[in-house]
Amino acid sequence: MCMESDEMALNNIHPHDTIVRMVHPSRIYELNSLPEGKGPVLCWMSRDQRARDNWALLFAALRAAEKGSQVHAAFCLSPGYPGATMRHYDFMIRGLVELESDLKKTGIPFTALLGDPQTVIPAFAESICAGLIVTDFDPLKIKRSWRAAVASAVNVRCVEIDAHNIVPCRIVSQKAEYGAYTIRPKIHRLLHEYLHPFPEIRSVRQDPDFAVNDWNRIRAGITADPTVQPVSGVMPGEKAAMDALDDFIMNRLERYHKEANDPNKDAVSGLSPYLHFGHISAQRVALAVRESDAPQQAKDAFLEELIVRRELSDNFCLYNDRYDSFDGFPQWARQTHEIHRGDRREHLYSIEELENSLTHDDLWNAAQRQMVSTGVMHGYMRMYWAKKLLEWTDSPETALEYGLYLNDRYELDGRDPNGYAGLAWSIGGVHDRAWPERRIFGKVRYMNEKGCARKFDVRAYIDRYR
Ligand code: FAD
Ligand code: FO1
């Protein structure tokens, strides 16, 4: 039987601070049309796994304060998330352990659940008599189906808050954009409304019955492939993410506009695993970069990737259900691929040969090895790597299938809208234009080793990942 909860308040929130003032109302998307109950607010975290700078958690805490109830955070670990391996679960679980302790400091109880979120979240919500469920935004199909199932299984209001994007994805545009050139002005027009500092949840005055999460039991319940080992070079969690941001701003940002395309120069941020698991907010990164002393050109080049390109990927996945298939490519690209289906391929590799870096191309093999051994392939090499899959497999469908499999298996940031958009750009011309026609690629942009050699010391890269 659900009883009304005790009074609580956010002691750092001024009595006349309202949700509308703190969390932009356009971030809120109703997932059902049910009324709120009086019980606690459940913040079901999924894409944004952090205590700080999290609009979904802020909304949940503020709403709880407004209605005098408690806020409770939860994360549901699905034992076999598609394509994920122990490398990903290890990174994610270590981040969640830190999240549990960070939330405890603010007074918010955190429960780690195990199972299918579509049944586990409604059951948990019922067990704590939740009066409102708040979750985060994610354009991927699996996450959309989880949210829809939860929203229809519960008997209280369920809302989604875009805690990942600076300008909420549903607000930037209501259709699939053609490319960066069409979404850029839409984002820039709205940035001033959204790119502001975050309010802070310092502590919540509530007396929760803190759940003790049994992390050993949770780890034991994960069925992901254990053969892809965790990597040691990237530490998970909010603290490590903030340290990585500081390190980037101090030591590399000033060179970003000149050297980001050189995989030997170590000029990129390395933030993508943290952004993927929501250990850091893109808004926090953008604010810190904007306020830094780096040259304006460096800041602009970086913010173009972090904001425009990243939000374009979310737009692609939200409005194109076939973001992971040949059918999701633009019409001109499908047409050109049809014309070139029969073109003779000089090299044809199996997935095993590709996975084990056994091609004739030392540069490609080095990129594949960088991904397998470090969990993060350099961004410039990702383009070359994916383009070659198109050249060395029997069809664009196979190229995409192999690309998604390898990317999502080894990249720490795999299974992300950026990955779907990146592969669709490389193989299917998504967000790109038609180029002069050539063998196999048709009008899809081509890349070769000579082009790489013009940009960086190819030999040095090969030697590094030999
Ligand atoms: P930085 O250069 O420091 O950029 C900062 C942030 O901007 C990145 O973390 C990312 O969030 C965003 N960003 C940078 N480049 C892009 C881009 N091209 N498109 C969208 N956002 C971008 N990114 C992933 O997060 N996950 C993936 O699985 C993934 N797979 C890719 C596969 C292919 C074939 C291609 C071409 C690109 C892929 N990308 C993917 C996009 C991009 O390569 C990575 O985001 C970037 O290399 C991550 O390194 P970084 O954080 O050091 O990037
Ligand atoms: N999200 C969840 O809510 N539960 C999970 O068990 C889960 C596992 C998981 C494993 C690897 C990975 O890369 C992502 C995973 N995610 C999980 C989703 C993640 O939080 C992101 O929302 C999407 O992958 C990207 O948008």
Coordinates of C-alpha atoms and ligand atoms in Angstrom, one line a residue:
M1 CA 0.0 0.0 0.0
C2 CA 1.5 3.4 -1.0
M3 CA 1.5 6.0 1.8
E4 CA 2.2 9.7 1.3
S5 CA 5.9 10.5 1.7
D6 CA 7.5 12.7 4.3
E7 CA 8.3 16.3 3.5
M8 CA 11.6 17.1 2.0
A9 CA 13.3 20.1 0.5
L10 CA 16.4 20.9 -1.5
N11 CA 18.2 23.1 0.9
N12 CA 20.1 25.0 -1.8
I13 CA 17.0 25.8 -3.8
H14 CA 15.5 29.1 -3.1
P15 CA 11.7 28.8 -2.3
H16 CA 10.7 30.8 -5.3
D17 CA 13.0 28.9 -7.7
T18 CA 10.6 27.1 -10.0
I19 CA 11.2 24.2 -12.3
V20 CA 10.3 26.4 -15.2
R21 CA 13.1 28.8 -14.3
M22 CA 15.7 26.1 -13.6
V23 CA 15.0 23.4 -16.2
H24 CA 14.0 24.8 -19.6
P25 CA 10.4 23.5 -20.1
S26 CA 11.2 22.5 -23.7
R27 CA 13.4 19.7 -22.3
I28 CA 10.3 18.0 -20.9
Y29 CA 8.6 15.5 -23.1
E30 CA 5.5 13.7 -21.8
L31 CA 5.7 9.9 -22.3
N32 CA 2.1 9.3 -21.3
S33 CA -0.8 11.4 -20.3
L34 CA -1.4 10.1 -16.8
P35 CA -1.5 12.4 -13.7
E36 CA 1.2 12.5 -11.1
G37 CA 0.8 10.7 -7.9
K38 CA 1.9 12.0 -4.5
G39 CA 4.6 9.4 -4.0
P40 CA 8.4 9.9 -4.6
V41 CA 9.9 11.0 -7.9
L42 CA 11.8 8.2 -9.5
C43 CA 14.7 9.3 -11.7
W44 CA 15.4 6.3 -14.0
M45 CA 18.8 7.1 -15.4
S46 CA 20.1 5.5 -18.5
R47 CA 22.0 7.6 -21.0
D48 CA 23.2 10.2 -18.5
Q49 CA 24.9 8.4 -15.7
R50 CA 26.1 11.3 -13.5
A51 CA 25.1 13.2 -10.4
R52 CA 26.2 16.7 -11.6
D53 CA 25.0 18.7 -14.5
N54 CA 22.1 16.4 -15.2
W55 CA 18.9 18.0 -16.3
A56 CA 16.8 14.8 -15.7
L57 CA 18.0 14.5 -12.1
L58 CA 17.6 18.2 -11.5
F59 CA 14.1 18.1 -12.8
A60 CA 13.3 15.1 -10.6
A61 CA 14.8 16.7 -7.5
L62 CA 13.0 20.0 -8.1
R63 CA 9.7 18.4 -8.8
A64 CA 10.0 16.3 -5.6
A65 CA 10.9 19.5 -3.6
E66 CA 7.9 21.3 -5.1
K67 CA 5.4 18.6 -4.2
G68 CA 7.0 17.8 -0.9
S69 CA 8.0 14.2 -1.7
Q70 CA 11.3 12.4 -2.1
V71 CA 13.5 11.7 -5.0
H72 CA 15.0 8.3 -5.8
A73 CA 17.5 7.5 -8.6
A74 CA 17.8 4.1 -10.2
F75 CA 19.7 2.5 -13.1
C76 CA 18.6 -0.8 -14.7
L77 CA 21.4 -2.9 -16.1
S78 CA 20.1 -5.0 -18.9
P79 CA 22.3 -8.1 -18.8
G80 CA 22.9 -8.4 -22.5
Y81 CA 22.7 -4.9 -24.1
P82 CA 23.1 -5.5 -27.9
G83 CA 26.7 -5.7 -29.0
A84 CA 28.1 -4.7 -25.6
T85 CA 31.0 -6.7 -24.1
M86 CA 32.6 -6.8 -20.6
R87 CA 34.8 -3.9 -21.8
H88 CA 31.7 -1.7 -21.8
Y89 CA 30.0 -3.2 -18.7
D90 CA 33.1 -2.9 -16.7
F91 CA 33.5 0.8 -17.6
M92 CA 29.8 1.5 -17.0
I93 CA 29.6 -0.4 -13.7
R94 CA 32.7 1.3 -12.3
G95 CA 31.1 4.6 -13.2
L96 CA 27.8 3.6 -11.5
V97 CA 29.6 2.7 -8.3
E98 CA 31.0 6.2 -8.2
L99 CA 27.6 7.6 -9.0
E100 CA 26.1 5.7 -6.1
S101 CA 28.6 7.4 -3.7
D102 CA 28.2 10.9 -5.3
L103 CA 24.4 10.6 -5.0
K104 CA 24.7 9.5 -1.4
K105 CA 26.6 12.7 -0.6
T106 CA 23.7 14.7 -1.9
G107 CA 21.2 12.6 0.0
I108 CA 19.6 10.9 -3.0
P109 CA 19.3 7.1 -2.7
F110 CA 20.4 5.1 -5.8
T111 CA 19.3 1.6 -6.7
A112 CA 21.0 -0.5 -9.3
L113 CA 18.6 -3.0 -10.8
L114 CA 19.3 -6.0 -13.0
G115 CA 17.0 -7.3 -15.8
D116 CA 14.8 -6.1 -18.6
P117 CA 14.0 -2.4 -17.9
Q118 CA 10.6 -2.8 -19.5
T119 CA 9.4 -4.9 -16.6
V120 CA 12.0 -4.1 -13.9
I121 CA 11.4 -0.3 -13.9
P122 CA 7.6 -0.5 -13.6
A123 CA 7.9 -3.1 -10.8
F124 CA 10.5 -0.9 -8.9
A125 CA 8.4 2.2 -9.4
E126 CA 5.5 0.4 -7.9
S127 CA 7.6 -0.9 -5.0
I128 CA 8.6 2.6 -4.0
C129 CA 5.1 4.0 -4.8
A130 CA 6.5 6.5 -7.2
G131 CA 4.2 9.3 -8.2
L132 CA 6.3 10.4 -11.2
I133 CA 8.9 8.8 -13.3
V134 CA 11.6 10.9 -15.0
T135 CA 14.0 9.5 -17.5
D136 CA 16.6 10.8 -19.9
F137 CA 16.4 11.2 -23.7
D138 CA 18.1 8.9 -26.2
P139 CA 17.1 8.6 -29.9
L140 CA 18.1 4.9 -30.3
K141 CA 15.4 2.4 -31.1
I142 CA 16.0 0.1 -28.1
K143 CA 15.8 3.0 -25.7
R144 CA 12.7 4.4 -27.3
S145 CA 11.0 1.0 -27.0
W146 CA 12.1 0.7 -23.3
R147 CA 10.7 4.1 -22.5
A148 CA 7.4 3.5 -24.4
A149 CA 7.0 0.1 -22.6
V150 CA 7.6 1.6 -19.2
A151 CA 5.3 4.6 -19.8
S152 CA 2.5 2.3 -20.7
A153 CA 3.1 -0.2 -17.9
V154 CA 2.9 2.3 -15.1
N155 CA -0.1 4.2 -13.8
V156 CA 1.5 7.6 -13.1
R157 CA 3.0 10.4 -15.2
C158 CA 6.2 9.5 -17.0
V159 CA 8.4 12.2 -18.6
E160 CA 11.6 12.3 -20.6
I161 CA 14.1 15.1 -20.2
D162 CA 16.8 15.7 -22.7
A163 CA 19.8 15.7 -20.4
H164 CA 22.3 14.9 -23.2
N165 CA 22.0 17.7 -25.7
I166 CA 22.7 21.4 -25.2
V167 CA 19.7 22.4 -27.4
P168 CA 17.2 19.6 -26.9
C169 CA 17.1 17.3 -29.9
R170 CA 13.3 17.5 -30.3
I171 CA 13.5 21.3 -30.3
V172 CA 16.4 21.8 -32.7
S173 CA 14.5 20.3 -35.5
Q174 CA 11.3 18.2 -36.1
K175 CA 12.8 16.4 -39.2
A176 CA 15.9 14.6 -40.4
E177 CA 18.4 17.2 -41.4
Y178 CA 20.3 17.0 -44.6
G179 CA 23.7 17.8 -43.1
A180 CA 25.7 20.0 -40.8
Y181 CA 24.9 23.0 -43.0
T182 CA 21.1 22.7 -42.4
I183 CA 21.2 22.0 -38.6
R184 CA 24.0 24.4 -37.8
P185 CA 22.0 27.6 -38.1
K186 CA 19.1 26.0 -36.2
I187 CA 21.4 25.2 -33.3
H188 CA 23.2 28.5 -33.3
R189 CA 19.9 30.4 -33.3
L190 CA 18.9 28.7 -30.1
L191 CA 22.2 28.3 -28.2
H192 CA 21.9 31.5 -26.2
E193 CA 18.7 30.1 -24.7
Y194 CA 20.3 26.9 -23.5
L195 CA 24.1 27.3 -23.1
H196 CA 24.0 28.5 -19.5
P197 CA 25.7 27.3 -16.3
F198 CA 24.0 24.5 -14.4
P199 CA 22.3 24.9 -11.0
E200 CA 23.8 22.6 -8.4
I201 CA 22.2 20.0 -6.2
R202 CA 24.3 20.4 -3.1
S203 CA 22.3 18.2 -0.7
V204 CA 18.7 17.1 -0.4
R205 CA 17.1 17.0 3.1
Q206 CA 15.5 13.7 3.1
D207 CA 16.0 10.7 5.2
P208 CA 16.2 7.9 2.7
D209 CA 16.4 4.3 3.5
F210 CA 19.6 3.9 1.5
A211 CA 19.6 0.8 -0.7
V212 CA 22.8 -1.2 -0.6
N213 CA 23.7 -2.3 -4.1
D214 CA 25.3 -5.6 -4.3
W215 CA 27.7 -4.9 -7.2
N216 CA 29.2 -8.4 -7.1
R217 CA 25.7 -9.9 -7.7
I218 CA 25.1 -7.4 -10.5
R219 CA 28.5 -8.1 -12.2
A220 CA 27.7 -11.8 -12.0
G221 CA 24.4 -11.3 -13.7
I222 CA 25.9 -9.7 -16.8
T223 CA 25.9 -12.1 -19.7
A224 CA 28.1 -9.9 -22.1
D225 CA 31.0 -11.4 -24.0
P226 CA 33.9 -11.6 -21.5
T227 CA 36.6 -12.0 -24.2
V228 CA 36.8 -8.3 -25.0
Q229 CA 38.7 -7.2 -21.9
P230 CA 38.4 -3.8 -20.1
V231 CA 41.0 -1.2 -21.1
S232 CA 43.3 0.4 -18.6
G233 CA 44.0 3.7 -20.5
V234 CA 40.7 5.3 -19.9
M235 CA 39.4 5.6 -16.3
P236 CA 35.6 5.7 -16.0
G237 CA 33.4 8.0 -13.9
E238 CA 32.5 11.7 -13.4
K239 CA 35.7 12.6 -11.6
A240 CA 37.9 11.0 -14.4
A241 CA 35.8 12.8 -17.0
M242 CA 36.3 16.2 -15.4
D243 CA 40.0 15.5 -15.1
A244 CA 40.1 14.5 -18.8
L245 CA 38.3 17.8 -19.7
D246 CA 40.8 19.9 -17.6
D247 CA 43.7 18.1 -19.2
F248 CA 42.4 18.7 -22.7
I249 CA 41.8 22.4 -22.0
M250 CA 45.2 22.8 -20.4
N251 CA 47.3 20.8 -22.8
R252 CA 45.7 20.3 -26.2
L253 CA 42.7 22.5 -27.0
E254 CA 44.9 25.3 -28.3
R255 CA 46.2 23.0 -31.1
Y256 CA 42.8 21.4 -31.9
H257 CA 42.1 23.4 -35.1
K258 CA 45.5 22.6 -36.5
E259 CA 46.1 19.0 -35.3
A260 CA 42.8 17.2 -34.6
N261 CA 43.1 15.3 -37.9
D262 CA 46.6 14.0 -37.2
P263 CA 46.4 10.8 -35.2
N264 CA 50.1 11.1 -34.1
K265 CA 49.6 14.5 -32.5
D266 CA 47.3 13.6 -29.6
A267 CA 45.3 16.8 -30.0
V268 CA 41.8 15.5 -29.5
S269 CA 39.8 15.5 -26.3
G270 CA 39.3 11.8 -25.7
L271 CA 36.0 12.7 -24.2
S272 CA 33.7 10.4 -26.3
P273 CA 33.5 7.4 -23.8
Y274 CA 32.5 9.9 -21.1
L275 CA 30.0 11.6 -23.3
H276 CA 28.6 8.2 -24.4
F277 CA 28.0 7.0 -20.9
G278 CA 26.9 10.4 -19.7
H279 CA 29.8 10.7 -17.2
I280 CA 30.1 14.3 -18.4
S281 CA 27.6 16.7 -19.9
A282 CA 28.3 18.2 -23.3
Q283 CA 27.0 21.5 -21.9
R284 CA 29.7 21.4 -19.1
V285 CA 32.3 20.7 -21.7
A286 CA 31.1 23.5 -24.0
L287 CA 31.0 26.0 -21.1
A288 CA 34.5 25.2 -20.0
V289 CA 35.9 25.4 -23.5
R290 CA 34.1 28.7 -24.2
E291 CA 35.6 30.2 -21.0
S292 CA 39.1 29.0 -21.7
D293 CA 42.0 31.1 -23.0
A294 CA 42.5 29.0 -26.1
P295 CA 42.5 30.7 -29.5
Q296 CA 39.0 31.4 -30.9
Q297 CA 39.7 29.2 -34.0
A298 CA 40.5 26.2 -31.7
K299 CA 37.4 26.7 -29.7
D300 CA 35.2 27.1 -32.7
A301 CA 36.6 24.0 -34.4
F302 CA 36.0 21.9 -31.2
L303 CA 32.6 23.3 -30.5
E304 CA 31.5 22.5 -34.1
E305 CA 32.3 18.8 -33.4
L306 CA 30.9 18.7 -29.8
I307 CA 27.7 20.6 -30.5
V308 CA 26.8 20.6 -34.2
R309 CA 28.2 17.2 -35.3
R310 CA 27.1 15.4 -32.2
E311 CA 23.6 16.9 -32.2
L312 CA 23.3 16.1 -35.9
S313 CA 23.9 12.4 -35.0
D314 CA 21.1 12.5 -32.5
N315 CA 18.9 14.1 -35.1
F316 CA 19.7 11.4 -37.6
C317 CA 18.8 8.6 -35.2
L318 CA 15.7 10.2 -33.9
Y319 CA 14.1 10.9 -37.3
N320 CA 15.5 8.0 -39.3
D321 CA 14.4 4.6 -37.9
R322 CA 16.8 2.9 -40.4
Y323 CA 19.9 4.6 -39.1
D324 CA 21.6 1.2 -38.9
S325 CA 20.8 -0.1 -42.3
F326 CA 21.3 0.5 -46.0
D327 CA 17.7 1.7 -46.3
G328 CA 18.6 4.6 -44.1
F329 CA 21.1 6.0 -46.7
P330 CA 19.9 9.0 -48.8
Q331 CA 18.3 8.1 -52.1
W332 CA 21.3 9.3 -54.2
A333 CA 23.6 7.1 -52.3
R334 CA 21.4 4.0 -52.5
Q335 CA 21.1 4.6 -56.2
T336 CA 24.8 4.9 -56.8
H337 CA 25.5 1.8 -54.7
E338 CA 22.9 -0.1 -56.9
I339 CA 24.8 0.9 -60.0
H340 CA 28.2 -0.2 -58.6
R341 CA 27.1 -3.4 -56.9
G342 CA 28.7 -5.5 -59.6
D343 CA 32.1 -3.7 -59.6
R344 CA 35.0 -6.1 -59.1
R345 CA 36.6 -5.9 -55.7
E346 CA 40.4 -6.3 -55.7
H347 CA 40.4 -7.5 -52.0
L348 CA 37.6 -9.3 -50.2
Y349 CA 38.1 -9.9 -46.5
S350 CA 36.1 -12.0 -44.0
I351 CA 35.0 -10.6 -40.7
E352 CA 37.7 -12.8 -39.0
E353 CA 40.4 -11.4 -41.2
L354 CA 39.3 -7.8 -40.5
E355 CA 38.9 -8.4 -36.8
N356 CA 42.4 -9.8 -36.6
S357 CA 44.0 -7.0 -38.6
L358 CA 45.0 -9.4 -41.4
T359 CA 44.5 -7.1 -44.4
H360 CA 47.2 -6.1 -46.9
D361 CA 47.0 -2.5 -45.7
D362 CA 49.3 -1.7 -42.8
L363 CA 47.6 1.6 -42.1
W364 CA 44.2 0.0 -41.8
N365 CA 45.6 -2.9 -39.6
A366 CA 47.1 -0.3 -37.3
A367 CA 43.8 1.5 -36.9
Q368 CA 42.0 -1.8 -36.2
R369 CA 44.7 -2.6 -33.6
Q370 CA 44.4 0.8 -32.0
M371 CA 40.7 0.2 -31.5
V372 CA 41.0 -3.4 -30.2
S373 CA 43.9 -2.6 -27.8
T374 CA 42.9 0.9 -26.5
G375 CA 39.1 0.9 -27.0
V376 CA 39.3 4.2 -28.9
M377 CA 40.4 4.7 -32.5
H378 CA 41.4 8.2 -33.5
G379 CA 38.6 10.1 -35.2
Y380 CA 40.4 10.7 -38.5
M381 CA 41.3 7.0 -38.8
R382 CA 37.7 6.0 -38.2
M383 CA 36.7 7.5 -41.5
Y384 CA 39.5 5.8 -43.4
W385 CA 38.8 2.5 -41.6
A386 CA 35.1 2.5 -42.5
K387 CA 35.7 3.6 -46.1
K388 CA 37.9 0.6 -46.7
L389 CA 35.2 -1.7 -45.4
L390 CA 33.1 -0.6 -48.4
E391 CA 36.0 -1.3 -50.7
W392 CA 36.9 -4.7 -49.3
T393 CA 33.5 -6.4 -48.7
D394 CA 31.0 -7.7 -51.3
S395 CA 28.3 -5.1 -50.7
P396 CA 27.5 -1.8 -48.8
E397 CA 25.2 -3.9 -46.6
T398 CA 28.0 -6.2 -45.6
A399 CA 30.4 -3.2 -45.1
L400 CA 27.8 -1.6 -42.8
E401 CA 27.2 -4.8 -40.9
Y402 CA 30.9 -5.5 -40.3
G403 CA 31.5 -1.8 -39.4
L404 CA 28.7 -1.8 -36.8
Y405 CA 29.8 -5.1 -35.4
L406 CA 33.5 -4.1 -35.0
N407 CA 32.8 -0.5 -33.9
D408 CA 30.3 -1.6 -31.2
R409 CA 32.4 -4.5 -30.0
Y410 CA 35.6 -2.7 -29.4
E411 CA 35.1 1.1 -29.2
L412 CA 34.4 2.2 -25.7
D413 CA 32.0 4.8 -27.2
G414 CA 30.3 2.3 -29.5
R415 CA 26.5 1.9 -29.7
D416 CA 26.2 5.7 -29.9
P417 CA 24.2 7.8 -32.3
N418 CA 27.7 9.2 -33.4
G419 CA 28.7 5.7 -34.4
Y420 CA 25.6 5.1 -36.5
A421 CA 25.9 8.5 -38.1
G422 CA 29.7 8.1 -38.7
L423 CA 29.3 4.7 -40.4
A424 CA 26.3 5.9 -42.4
W425 CA 28.4 9.0 -43.5
S426 CA 31.4 6.8 -44.5
I427 CA 29.5 4.1 -46.3
G428 CA 26.2 5.6 -47.2
G429 CA 26.9 9.3 -47.9
V430 CA 24.6 10.4 -45.0
H431 CA 25.1 14.2 -44.3
D432 CA 27.5 14.3 -47.2
R433 CA 27.1 15.2 -50.9
A434 CA 27.8 13.4 -54.1
W435 CA 31.4 13.3 -55.3
P436 CA 32.9 12.4 -58.7
E437 CA 31.9 8.9 -59.6
R438 CA 34.4 6.0 -59.2
R439 CA 34.6 2.3 -58.9
I440 CA 32.8 0.5 -56.0
F441 CA 32.2 3.8 -54.2
G442 CA 30.1 5.3 -57.0
K443 CA 29.4 8.9 -55.9
V444 CA 30.2 8.3 -52.2
R445 CA 33.3 10.1 -51.0
Y446 CA 36.5 8.1 -51.4
M447 CA 39.5 8.0 -49.2
N448 CA 42.9 6.5 -49.7
E449 CA 46.3 6.2 -48.0
K450 CA 47.8 8.9 -50.2
G451 CA 45.2 11.3 -48.7
C452 CA 46.2 10.3 -45.2
A453 CA 49.9 10.7 -46.1
R454 CA 49.2 14.3 -47.0
K455 CA 47.8 14.9 -43.6
F456 CA 50.1 13.0 -41.2
D457 CA 53.1 10.7 -40.9
V458 CA 51.5 7.4 -41.8
R459 CA 54.6 5.3 -41.0
A460 CA 54.8 6.7 -37.5
Y461 CA 51.1 5.8 -36.9
I462 CA 51.7 2.2 -38.2
D463 CA 54.8 1.8 -36.0
R464 CA 52.8 3.0 -33.0
Y465 CA 50.2 0.2 -33.4
R466 CA 52.3 -2.5 -34.9
Ligands
FAD1 P1 37.0 15.2 -30.3 O1 37.6 15.5 -31.6 O2 37.7 15.7 -29.1 O3 35.5 15.8 -30.3 C1 34.8 16.1 -29.1 C2 33.4 15.4 -29.2 O4 32.7 15.9 -30.3 C3 33.5 13.9 -29.3 O5 33.7 13.3 -28.1 C4 32.1 13.7 -29.9 O6 31.1 13.7 -29.0 C5 31.9 14.9 -30.9 N1 32.4 14.5 -32.2 C6 33.6 14.6 -32.7 N2 33.6 14.2 -34.0 C7 32.4 13.8 -34.3 C8 31.7 13.3 -35.4 N3 32.4 13.1 -36.6 N4 30.4 13.1 -35.4 C9 29.7 13.3 -34.3 N5 30.2 13.8 -33.1 C10 31.5 14.1 -33.2 N6 31.7 8.7 -32.0 C11 31.2 8.1 -30.9 O7 31.0 8.8 -29.9 N7 30.9 6.8 -30.9 C12 31.2 6.0 -32.0 O8 30.9 4.8 -31.9 C13 31.7 6.6 -33.2 N8 31.9 5.8 -34.2 C14 32.4 6.4 -35.4 C15 32.5 5.6 -36.5 C16 33.0 6.2 -37.7 C17 33.1 5.3 -38.9 C18 33.2 7.6 -37.8 C19 33.6 8.2 -39.1 C20 33.0 8.4 -36.7 C21 32.6 7.8 -35.4 N9 32.4 8.6 -34.3 C22 31.9 8.0 -33.2 C23 32.6 10.0 -34.3 C24 34.0 10.5 -33.9 O9 35.0 9.9 -34.7 C25 34.3 10.4 -32.4 O10 33.2 11.0 -31.7 C26 35.6 11.0 -32.0 O11 36.6 10.5 -32.7 C27 35.8 10.8 -30.5 O12 37.1 11.2 -30.1 P2 37.2 12.5 -29.2 O13 36.2 12.5 -28.1 O14 38.6 12.7 -28.9 O15 36.7 13.6 -30.2
FO1_2 N1 21.7 1.6 -20.8 C1 20.9 1.2 -19.8 O1 20.0 1.9 -19.4 N2 21.1 -0.1 -19.3 C2 22.2 -0.8 -19.7 O2 22.3 -2.0 -19.2 C3 23.0 -0.3 -20.7 C4 24.1 -1.1 -21.1 C5 25.0 -0.5 -22.0 C6 26.2 -1.2 -22.4 C7 27.0 -0.6 -23.3 C8 26.8 0.6 -23.8 O3 27.6 1.2 -24.7 C9 25.6 1.3 -23.5 C10 24.7 0.7 -22.6 N3 23.6 1.4 -22.2 C11 22.8 0.9 -21.2 C12 23.0 2.6 -23.0 C13 23.8 3.8 -22.9 O4 23.5 4.3 -21.7 C14 23.4 4.8 -24.0 O5 22.2 5.3 -23.7 C15 23.3 4.4 -25.5 O6 24.1 3.3 -25.8 C16 23.7 5.5 -26.4 O7 22.8 6.5 -26.6

